[in-house]
Amino acid sequence: MEISCPKCRSTKIKKNGRTHNGKQNYKCKTCLRQFILKNTHHISEEKKHLIFKALKERNSLRSLCRIFEVSMNWLQSFARSHWSQTPTNLGLSPDLVERISHIQLFGLQADEMWSYVQKRKNKRWIWIAYDPVHRLVVAHFIGKRDTNAAKEFKKRIPEELSHCTFETDDWDAYKRVFNPSQHRIGKKFTYFIEGFNATVRARVSRLVRKTLSFSKEDEWHKAAIAWFFWQFNLERQPYF
């Protein structure tokens, strides 16, 4: 295939090393313009599907770049395009919320999971409401670990589930936001959600306790975690 310069259209081209992404770089002998071939960026739909599935597992973005031989810029754009589609209800349809409301073998369990952005001092607590019967994430909120955060978290729980019993550990913030008559306190009531938290840490690389795959920005930290909860719920729904 004859290669021509995108600037002056000269065919006097020579190879000029590789870019930081490993792409072949070319240089025009006439105008000295450096460039790469645009068609080298084509990524098949099959590969995109595999990358989409890999985003739901414990892989850092850089590891995905190495595995699938794509650039970090492309992968970030691809991931963010999917993260931004996450619905606020995490995929819980009205019918499913009603089902959760009527089947209360256990209470809805709530707990907080520690995470951080940029550095460990920048703590971001992930508040989670979990239905242990259907094994679904009912709601979540990311912020501080105080009463105001607990109030914001409670607002995220669907109104149709406000009559349910809630089970939490002994953290004071829960006592201030949940009705005592609907609130059961103690570690013996949070068995299922603590197991779920372990699953999340095992599948989301940015939440592993000792990891280099931490989030750099709050916006994408929140988006990636919300997207994982949505995908987790979608994986569970075929069982109902």
PDB file of C-alpha atoms in Angstrom:
ATOM      1  CA  MET A   1       0.000   0.000   0.000  1.00  0.00           C
ATOM      2  CA  GLU A   2       1.413   3.368  -1.002  1.00  0.00           C
ATOM      3  CA  ILE A   3       1.521   5.866   1.866  1.00  0.00           C
ATOM      4  CA  SER A   4       1.194   9.586   1.270  1.00  0.00           C
ATOM      5  CA  CYS A   5       1.688  12.567   3.544  1.00  0.00           C
ATOM      6  CA  PRO A   6      -1.633  13.976   4.889  1.00  0.00           C
ATOM      7  CA  LYS A   7      -0.217  17.518   4.556  1.00  0.00           C
ATOM      8  CA  CYS A   8       1.596  17.745   1.218  1.00  0.00           C
ATOM      9  CA  ARG A   9       0.523  14.397  -0.338  1.00  0.00           C
ATOM     10  CA  SER A  10       4.122  13.452  -1.061  1.00  0.00           C
ATOM     11  CA  THR A  11       4.848   9.715  -1.285  1.00  0.00           C
ATOM     12  CA  LYS A  12       8.432  10.168  -0.085  1.00  0.00           C
ATOM     13  CA  ILE A  13       7.779   8.667   3.330  1.00  0.00           C
ATOM     14  CA  LYS A  14      10.033   6.902   5.806  1.00  0.00           C
ATOM     15  CA  LYS A  15       9.363   5.039   9.039  1.00  0.00           C
ATOM     16  CA  ASN A  16      10.156   7.148  12.101  1.00  0.00           C
ATOM     17  CA  GLY A  17       9.961   4.938  15.181  1.00  0.00           C
ATOM     18  CA  ARG A  18       6.799   4.306  17.190  1.00  0.00           C
ATOM     19  CA  THR A  19       4.463   6.423  19.268  1.00  0.00           C
ATOM     20  CA  HIS A  20       4.015   5.973  23.036  1.00  0.00           C
ATOM     21  CA  ASN A  21       1.043   3.712  22.211  1.00  0.00           C
ATOM     22  CA  GLY A  22       3.178   1.432  20.062  1.00  0.00           C
ATOM     23  CA  LYS A  23       1.794   2.669  16.714  1.00  0.00           C
ATOM     24  CA  GLN A  24       4.084   2.965  13.731  1.00  0.00           C
ATOM     25  CA  ASN A  25       5.128   6.585  13.208  1.00  0.00           C
ATOM     26  CA  TYR A  26       5.961   7.955   9.741  1.00  0.00           C
ATOM     27  CA  LYS A  27       7.795  11.065   8.562  1.00  0.00           C
ATOM     28  CA  CYS A  28       7.464  12.910   5.272  1.00  0.00           C
ATOM     29  CA  LYS A  29      10.853  13.629   3.632  1.00  0.00           C
ATOM     30  CA  THR A  30       9.371  16.606   1.801  1.00  0.00           C
ATOM     31  CA  CYS A  31       7.623  18.663   4.496  1.00  0.00           C
ATOM     32  CA  LEU A  32       8.931  16.788   7.570  1.00  0.00           C
ATOM     33  CA  ARG A  33       5.353  16.141   8.815  1.00  0.00           C
ATOM     34  CA  GLN A  34       5.071  13.198  11.248  1.00  0.00           C
ATOM     35  CA  PHE A  35       1.911  11.082  11.268  1.00  0.00           C
ATOM     36  CA  ILE A  36       0.382   7.651  11.856  1.00  0.00           C
ATOM     37  CA  LEU A  37      -2.126   5.796   9.687  1.00  0.00           C
ATOM     38  CA  LYS A  38      -5.707   6.436  10.756  1.00  0.00           C
ATOM     39  CA  ASN A  39      -6.915   2.932   9.973  1.00  0.00           C
ATOM     40  CA  THR A  40      -4.609   1.521  12.658  1.00  0.00           C
ATOM     41  CA  HIS A  41      -7.178   2.761  15.221  1.00  0.00           C
ATOM     42  CA  HIS A  42      -9.989   0.514  13.956  1.00  0.00           C
ATOM     43  CA  ILE A  43     -11.366  -1.719  16.685  1.00  0.00           C
ATOM     44  CA  SER A  44     -13.789  -4.489  15.771  1.00  0.00           C
ATOM     45  CA  GLU A  45     -17.224  -4.845  17.363  1.00  0.00           C
ATOM     46  CA  GLU A  46     -16.188  -8.249  18.709  1.00  0.00           C
ATOM     47  CA  LYS A  47     -13.235  -6.724  20.524  1.00  0.00           C
ATOM     48  CA  LYS A  48     -15.432  -3.926  21.886  1.00  0.00           C
ATOM     49  CA  HIS A  49     -17.824  -6.543  23.271  1.00  0.00           C
ATOM     50  CA  LEU A  50     -14.977  -8.357  25.030  1.00  0.00           C
ATOM     51  CA  ILE A  51     -13.660  -5.082  26.461  1.00  0.00           C
ATOM     52  CA  PHE A  52     -17.167  -4.257  27.718  1.00  0.00           C
ATOM     53  CA  LYS A  53     -17.318  -7.593  29.562  1.00  0.00           C
ATOM     54  CA  ALA A  54     -13.792  -7.117  30.945  1.00  0.00           C
ATOM     55  CA  LEU A  55     -14.769  -3.729  32.414  1.00  0.00           C
ATOM     56  CA  LYS A  56     -17.067  -5.604  34.812  1.00  0.00           C
ATOM     57  CA  GLU A  57     -14.221  -7.659  36.229  1.00  0.00           C
ATOM     58  CA  ARG A  58     -11.122  -6.973  38.315  1.00  0.00           C
ATOM     59  CA  ASN A  59      -8.958  -5.381  35.635  1.00  0.00           C
ATOM     60  CA  SER A  60      -7.335  -1.979  35.728  1.00  0.00           C
ATOM     61  CA  LEU A  61      -7.721   0.214  32.661  1.00  0.00           C
ATOM     62  CA  ARG A  62      -4.003  -0.086  31.936  1.00  0.00           C
ATOM     63  CA  SER A  63      -4.171  -3.875  32.058  1.00  0.00           C
ATOM     64  CA  LEU A  64      -7.040  -3.772  29.544  1.00  0.00           C
ATOM     65  CA  CYS A  65      -4.903  -1.597  27.283  1.00  0.00           C
ATOM     66  CA  ARG A  66      -2.178  -4.243  27.363  1.00  0.00           C
ATOM     67  CA  ILE A  67      -4.546  -7.190  26.922  1.00  0.00           C
ATOM     68  CA  PHE A  68      -6.574  -5.765  24.041  1.00  0.00           C
ATOM     69  CA  GLU A  69      -3.835  -3.558  22.548  1.00  0.00           C
ATOM     70  CA  VAL A  70      -5.823  -0.325  22.621  1.00  0.00           C
ATOM     71  CA  SER A  71      -4.763   3.152  23.686  1.00  0.00           C
ATOM     72  CA  MET A  72      -5.622   4.584  27.098  1.00  0.00           C
ATOM     73  CA  ASN A  73      -7.376   7.564  25.485  1.00  0.00           C
ATOM     74  CA  TRP A  74      -9.636   5.276  23.459  1.00  0.00           C
ATOM     75  CA  LEU A  75     -10.367   3.009  26.425  1.00  0.00           C
ATOM     76  CA  GLN A  76     -11.228   5.905  28.731  1.00  0.00           C
ATOM     77  CA  SER A  77     -13.588   7.314  26.110  1.00  0.00           C
ATOM     78  CA  PHE A  78     -15.169   3.885  25.584  1.00  0.00           C
ATOM     79  CA  ALA A  79     -15.602   3.234  29.317  1.00  0.00           C
ATOM     80  CA  ARG A  80     -16.997   6.680  30.060  1.00  0.00           C
ATOM     81  CA  SER A  81     -19.533   6.393  27.231  1.00  0.00           C
ATOM     82  CA  HIS A  82     -20.955   3.327  29.011  1.00  0.00           C
ATOM     83  CA  TRP A  83     -20.614   4.670  32.558  1.00  0.00           C
ATOM     84  CA  SER A  84     -22.626   7.754  31.595  1.00  0.00           C
ATOM     85  CA  GLN A  85     -25.609   5.576  30.594  1.00  0.00           C
ATOM     86  CA  THR A  86     -26.201   4.308  34.148  1.00  0.00           C
ATOM     87  CA  PRO A  87     -29.843   4.926  35.186  1.00  0.00           C
ATOM     88  CA  THR A  88     -30.502   6.503  38.577  1.00  0.00           C
ATOM     89  CA  ASN A  89     -32.644   3.506  39.608  1.00  0.00           C
ATOM     90  CA  LEU A  90     -29.752   1.075  38.898  1.00  0.00           C
ATOM     91  CA  GLY A  91     -32.012  -0.866  36.548  1.00  0.00           C
ATOM     92  CA  LEU A  92     -34.724  -1.678  39.102  1.00  0.00           C
ATOM     93  CA  SER A  93     -38.086  -1.577  37.335  1.00  0.00           C
ATOM     94  CA  PRO A  94     -41.263  -0.560  39.229  1.00  0.00           C
ATOM     95  CA  ASP A  95     -42.420  -4.197  39.147  1.00  0.00           C
ATOM     96  CA  LEU A  96     -39.141  -5.372  40.670  1.00  0.00           C
ATOM     97  CA  VAL A  97     -39.263  -2.707  43.393  1.00  0.00           C
ATOM     98  CA  GLU A  98     -42.806  -3.843  44.235  1.00  0.00           C
ATOM     99  CA  ARG A  99     -41.604  -7.452  44.395  1.00  0.00           C
ATOM    100  CA  ILE A 100     -38.812  -6.450  46.806  1.00  0.00           C
ATOM    101  CA  SER A 101     -41.357  -4.528  48.881  1.00  0.00           C
ATOM    102  CA  HIS A 102     -43.628  -7.557  49.333  1.00  0.00           C
ATOM    103  CA  ILE A 103     -41.009 -10.249  49.929  1.00  0.00           C
ATOM    104  CA  GLN A 104     -39.314  -9.352  53.212  1.00  0.00           C
ATOM    105  CA  LEU A 105     -37.780 -12.536  54.597  1.00  0.00           C
ATOM    106  CA  PHE A 106     -34.967 -10.274  55.776  1.00  0.00           C
ATOM    107  CA  GLY A 107     -34.786  -6.508  56.112  1.00  0.00           C
ATOM    108  CA  LEU A 108     -33.010  -4.312  53.603  1.00  0.00           C
ATOM    109  CA  GLN A 109     -29.407  -4.252  54.779  1.00  0.00           C
ATOM    110  CA  ALA A 110     -27.273  -1.093  54.720  1.00  0.00           C
ATOM    111  CA  ASP A 111     -23.553  -0.624  55.144  1.00  0.00           C
ATOM    112  CA  GLU A 112     -20.698   1.706  54.135  1.00  0.00           C
ATOM    113  CA  MET A 113     -17.594   0.750  52.182  1.00  0.00           C
ATOM    114  CA  TRP A 114     -14.361   2.747  52.353  1.00  0.00           C
ATOM    115  CA  SER A 115     -12.761   4.026  49.155  1.00  0.00           C
ATOM    116  CA  TYR A 116     -10.681   7.007  48.091  1.00  0.00           C
ATOM    117  CA  VAL A 117      -9.920   9.312  45.164  1.00  0.00           C
ATOM    118  CA  GLN A 118      -6.391  10.336  44.153  1.00  0.00           C
ATOM    119  CA  LYS A 119      -4.875   9.629  47.592  1.00  0.00           C
ATOM    120  CA  ARG A 120      -5.899   7.739  50.719  1.00  0.00           C
ATOM    121  CA  LYS A 121      -6.563  10.912  52.692  1.00  0.00           C
ATOM    122  CA  ASN A 122      -9.407  11.732  50.266  1.00  0.00           C
ATOM    123  CA  LYS A 123     -11.864   9.210  51.688  1.00  0.00           C
ATOM    124  CA  ARG A 124     -15.064   8.488  49.796  1.00  0.00           C
ATOM    125  CA  TRP A 125     -17.543   6.264  51.631  1.00  0.00           C
ATOM    126  CA  ILE A 126     -19.850   4.140  49.499  1.00  0.00           C
ATOM    127  CA  TRP A 127     -23.220   3.758  51.240  1.00  0.00           C
ATOM    128  CA  ILE A 128     -25.129   0.716  49.973  1.00  0.00           C
ATOM    129  CA  ALA A 129     -28.687  -0.542  50.499  1.00  0.00           C
ATOM    130  CA  TYR A 130     -28.903  -4.233  49.609  1.00  0.00           C
ATOM    131  CA  ASP A 131     -31.791  -6.654  49.300  1.00  0.00           C
ATOM    132  CA  PRO A 132     -30.496 -10.056  50.500  1.00  0.00           C
ATOM    133  CA  VAL A 133     -33.511 -11.972  49.150  1.00  0.00           C
ATOM    134  CA  HIS A 134     -33.074 -10.989  45.494  1.00  0.00           C
ATOM    135  CA  ARG A 135     -29.391 -10.073  45.947  1.00  0.00           C
ATOM    136  CA  LEU A 136     -29.825  -6.654  44.360  1.00  0.00           C
ATOM    137  CA  VAL A 137     -28.411  -3.202  45.073  1.00  0.00           C
ATOM    138  CA  VAL A 138     -31.423  -1.063  45.922  1.00  0.00           C
ATOM    139  CA  ALA A 139     -29.608   2.275  46.270  1.00  0.00           C
ATOM    140  CA  HIS A 140     -26.212   3.796  46.898  1.00  0.00           C
ATOM    141  CA  PHE A 141     -24.552   7.107  47.709  1.00  0.00           C
ATOM    142  CA  ILE A 142     -20.885   8.169  47.690  1.00  0.00           C
ATOM    143  CA  GLY A 143     -19.684  10.861  50.074  1.00  0.00           C
ATOM    144  CA  LYS A 144     -18.594  11.383  53.654  1.00  0.00           C
ATOM    145  CA  ARG A 145     -19.364   9.139  56.613  1.00  0.00           C
ATOM    146  CA  ASP A 146     -21.585  11.445  58.648  1.00  0.00           C
ATOM    147  CA  THR A 147     -25.248  12.135  59.334  1.00  0.00           C
ATOM    148  CA  ASN A 148     -25.683  14.412  56.308  1.00  0.00           C
ATOM    149  CA  ALA A 149     -24.339  11.679  54.051  1.00  0.00           C
ATOM    150  CA  ALA A 150     -26.696   9.191  55.715  1.00  0.00           C
ATOM    151  CA  LYS A 151     -29.624  11.506  54.983  1.00  0.00           C
ATOM    152  CA  GLU A 152     -28.614  11.787  51.325  1.00  0.00           C
ATOM    153  CA  PHE A 153     -28.248   8.027  51.189  1.00  0.00           C
ATOM    154  CA  LYS A 154     -31.739   7.496  52.586  1.00  0.00           C
ATOM    155  CA  LYS A 155     -33.168   9.821  49.914  1.00  0.00           C
ATOM    156  CA  ARG A 156     -31.792   7.479  47.235  1.00  0.00           C
ATOM    157  CA  ILE A 157     -33.837   4.532  48.549  1.00  0.00           C
ATOM    158  CA  PRO A 158     -37.066   4.185  46.511  1.00  0.00           C
ATOM    159  CA  GLU A 159     -40.089   5.648  48.277  1.00  0.00           C
ATOM    160  CA  GLU A 160     -41.960   2.370  47.721  1.00  0.00           C
ATOM    161  CA  LEU A 161     -39.501   0.706  50.114  1.00  0.00           C
ATOM    162  CA  SER A 162     -39.747   3.277  52.899  1.00  0.00           C
ATOM    163  CA  HIS A 163     -42.008   0.974  54.957  1.00  0.00           C
ATOM    164  CA  CYS A 164     -39.438  -1.854  54.934  1.00  0.00           C
ATOM    165  CA  THR A 165     -37.316  -2.919  57.885  1.00  0.00           C
ATOM    166  CA  PHE A 166     -33.684  -1.798  57.669  1.00  0.00           C
ATOM    167  CA  GLU A 167     -30.796  -3.735  59.172  1.00  0.00           C
ATOM    168  CA  THR A 168     -27.481  -2.026  59.904  1.00  0.00           C
ATOM    169  CA  ASP A 169     -24.467  -2.134  62.174  1.00  0.00           C
ATOM    170  CA  ASP A 170     -24.147   0.153  65.214  1.00  0.00           C
ATOM    171  CA  TRP A 171     -22.988   3.262  63.329  1.00  0.00           C
ATOM    172  CA  ASP A 172     -24.689   6.317  64.894  1.00  0.00           C
ATOM    173  CA  ALA A 173     -25.646   7.946  61.599  1.00  0.00           C
ATOM    174  CA  TYR A 174     -28.102   5.147  60.851  1.00  0.00           C
ATOM    175  CA  LYS A 175     -29.841   5.660  64.190  1.00  0.00           C
ATOM    176  CA  ARG A 176     -30.460   9.294  63.275  1.00  0.00           C
ATOM    177  CA  VAL A 177     -32.102   8.656  59.897  1.00  0.00           C
ATOM    178  CA  PHE A 178     -34.027   5.385  60.226  1.00  0.00           C
ATOM    179  CA  ASN A 179     -37.253   5.038  62.192  1.00  0.00           C
ATOM    180  CA  PRO A 180     -36.456   3.018  65.366  1.00  0.00           C
ATOM    181  CA  SER A 181     -39.547   0.839  64.828  1.00  0.00           C
ATOM    182  CA  GLN A 182     -38.163  -0.197  61.415  1.00  0.00           C
ATOM    183  CA  HIS A 183     -34.522  -0.466  62.416  1.00  0.00           C
ATOM    184  CA  ARG A 184     -32.649  -3.566  63.566  1.00  0.00           C
ATOM    185  CA  ILE A 185     -29.096  -2.964  64.798  1.00  0.00           C
ATOM    186  CA  GLY A 186     -26.179  -5.335  65.125  1.00  0.00           C
ATOM    187  CA  LYS A 187     -23.494  -7.175  63.173  1.00  0.00           C
ATOM    188  CA  LYS A 188     -25.670 -10.288  63.159  1.00  0.00           C
ATOM    189  CA  PHE A 189     -28.063  -8.419  60.828  1.00  0.00           C
ATOM    190  CA  THR A 190     -25.439  -7.365  58.247  1.00  0.00           C
ATOM    191  CA  TYR A 191     -24.100 -10.781  57.285  1.00  0.00           C
ATOM    192  CA  PHE A 192     -25.341 -10.682  53.680  1.00  0.00           C
ATOM    193  CA  ILE A 193     -24.279  -7.149  52.797  1.00  0.00           C
ATOM    194  CA  GLU A 194     -20.796  -7.663  54.229  1.00  0.00           C
ATOM    195  CA  GLY A 195     -20.453 -10.689  51.964  1.00  0.00           C
ATOM    196  CA  PHE A 196     -21.653  -8.544  49.055  1.00  0.00           C
ATOM    197  CA  ASN A 197     -19.050  -5.880  49.905  1.00  0.00           C
ATOM    198  CA  ALA A 198     -16.353  -8.544  49.688  1.00  0.00           C
ATOM    199  CA  THR A 199     -17.663  -9.495  46.236  1.00  0.00           C
ATOM    200  CA  VAL A 200     -17.515  -5.872  45.093  1.00  0.00           C
ATOM    201  CA  ARG A 201     -13.920  -5.477  46.269  1.00  0.00           C
ATOM    202  CA  ALA A 202     -13.001  -8.706  44.487  1.00  0.00           C
ATOM    203  CA  ARG A 203     -14.501  -7.527  41.180  1.00  0.00           C
ATOM    204  CA  VAL A 204     -13.722  -3.786  41.097  1.00  0.00           C
ATOM    205  CA  SER A 205      -9.985  -3.110  40.935  1.00  0.00           C
ATOM    206  CA  ARG A 206     -10.284   0.494  42.150  1.00  0.00           C
ATOM    207  CA  LEU A 207     -11.845  -0.783  45.400  1.00  0.00           C
ATOM    208  CA  VAL A 208      -9.210  -3.385  46.277  1.00  0.00           C
ATOM    209  CA  ARG A 209      -7.690  -2.292  49.591  1.00  0.00           C
ATOM    210  CA  LYS A 210      -4.075  -2.339  48.383  1.00  0.00           C
ATOM    211  CA  THR A 211      -4.126  -1.353  44.735  1.00  0.00           C
ATOM    212  CA  LEU A 212      -2.551   0.949  42.167  1.00  0.00           C
ATOM    213  CA  SER A 213      -5.846   1.111  40.258  1.00  0.00           C
ATOM    214  CA  PHE A 214      -7.353   3.911  42.313  1.00  0.00           C
ATOM    215  CA  SER A 215      -9.662   6.584  40.882  1.00  0.00           C
ATOM    216  CA  LYS A 216      -8.134   9.914  39.875  1.00  0.00           C
ATOM    217  CA  GLU A 217     -11.350  11.983  39.689  1.00  0.00           C
ATOM    218  CA  ASP A 218     -14.549  12.017  41.748  1.00  0.00           C
ATOM    219  CA  GLU A 219     -16.776  12.161  38.673  1.00  0.00           C
ATOM    220  CA  TRP A 220     -15.477   8.935  37.174  1.00  0.00           C
ATOM    221  CA  HIS A 221     -15.107   7.229  40.551  1.00  0.00           C
ATOM    222  CA  LYS A 222     -18.828   7.678  41.114  1.00  0.00           C
ATOM    223  CA  ALA A 223     -19.708   6.794  37.527  1.00  0.00           C
ATOM    224  CA  ALA A 224     -17.668   3.567  37.452  1.00  0.00           C
ATOM    225  CA  ILE A 225     -19.055   2.284  40.761  1.00  0.00           C
ATOM    226  CA  ALA A 226     -22.678   3.141  39.895  1.00  0.00           C
ATOM    227  CA  TRP A 227     -22.230   1.389  36.533  1.00  0.00           C
ATOM    228  CA  PHE A 228     -20.911  -1.735  38.252  1.00  0.00           C
ATOM    229  CA  PHE A 229     -23.951  -1.832  40.580  1.00  0.00           C
ATOM    230  CA  TRP A 230     -26.229  -1.460  37.545  1.00  0.00           C
ATOM    231  CA  GLN A 231     -24.488  -4.277  35.679  1.00  0.00           C
ATOM    232  CA  PHE A 232     -24.581  -6.444  38.813  1.00  0.00           C
ATOM    233  CA  ASN A 233     -28.350  -5.939  39.051  1.00  0.00           C
ATOM    234  CA  LEU A 234     -28.771  -6.792  35.363  1.00  0.00           C
ATOM    235  CA  GLU A 235     -26.828 -10.027  35.862  1.00  0.00           C
ATOM    236  CA  ARG A 236     -29.209 -11.050  38.665  1.00  0.00           C
ATOM    237  CA  GLN A 237     -32.543 -10.228  37.041  1.00  0.00           C
ATOM    238  CA  PRO A 238     -32.742 -13.263  34.688  1.00  0.00           C
ATOM    239  CA  TYR A 239     -33.125 -15.435  37.819  1.00  0.00           C
ATOM    240  CA  PHE A 240     -36.495 -13.886  38.733  1.00  0.00           C
TER     241      PHE A 240
END
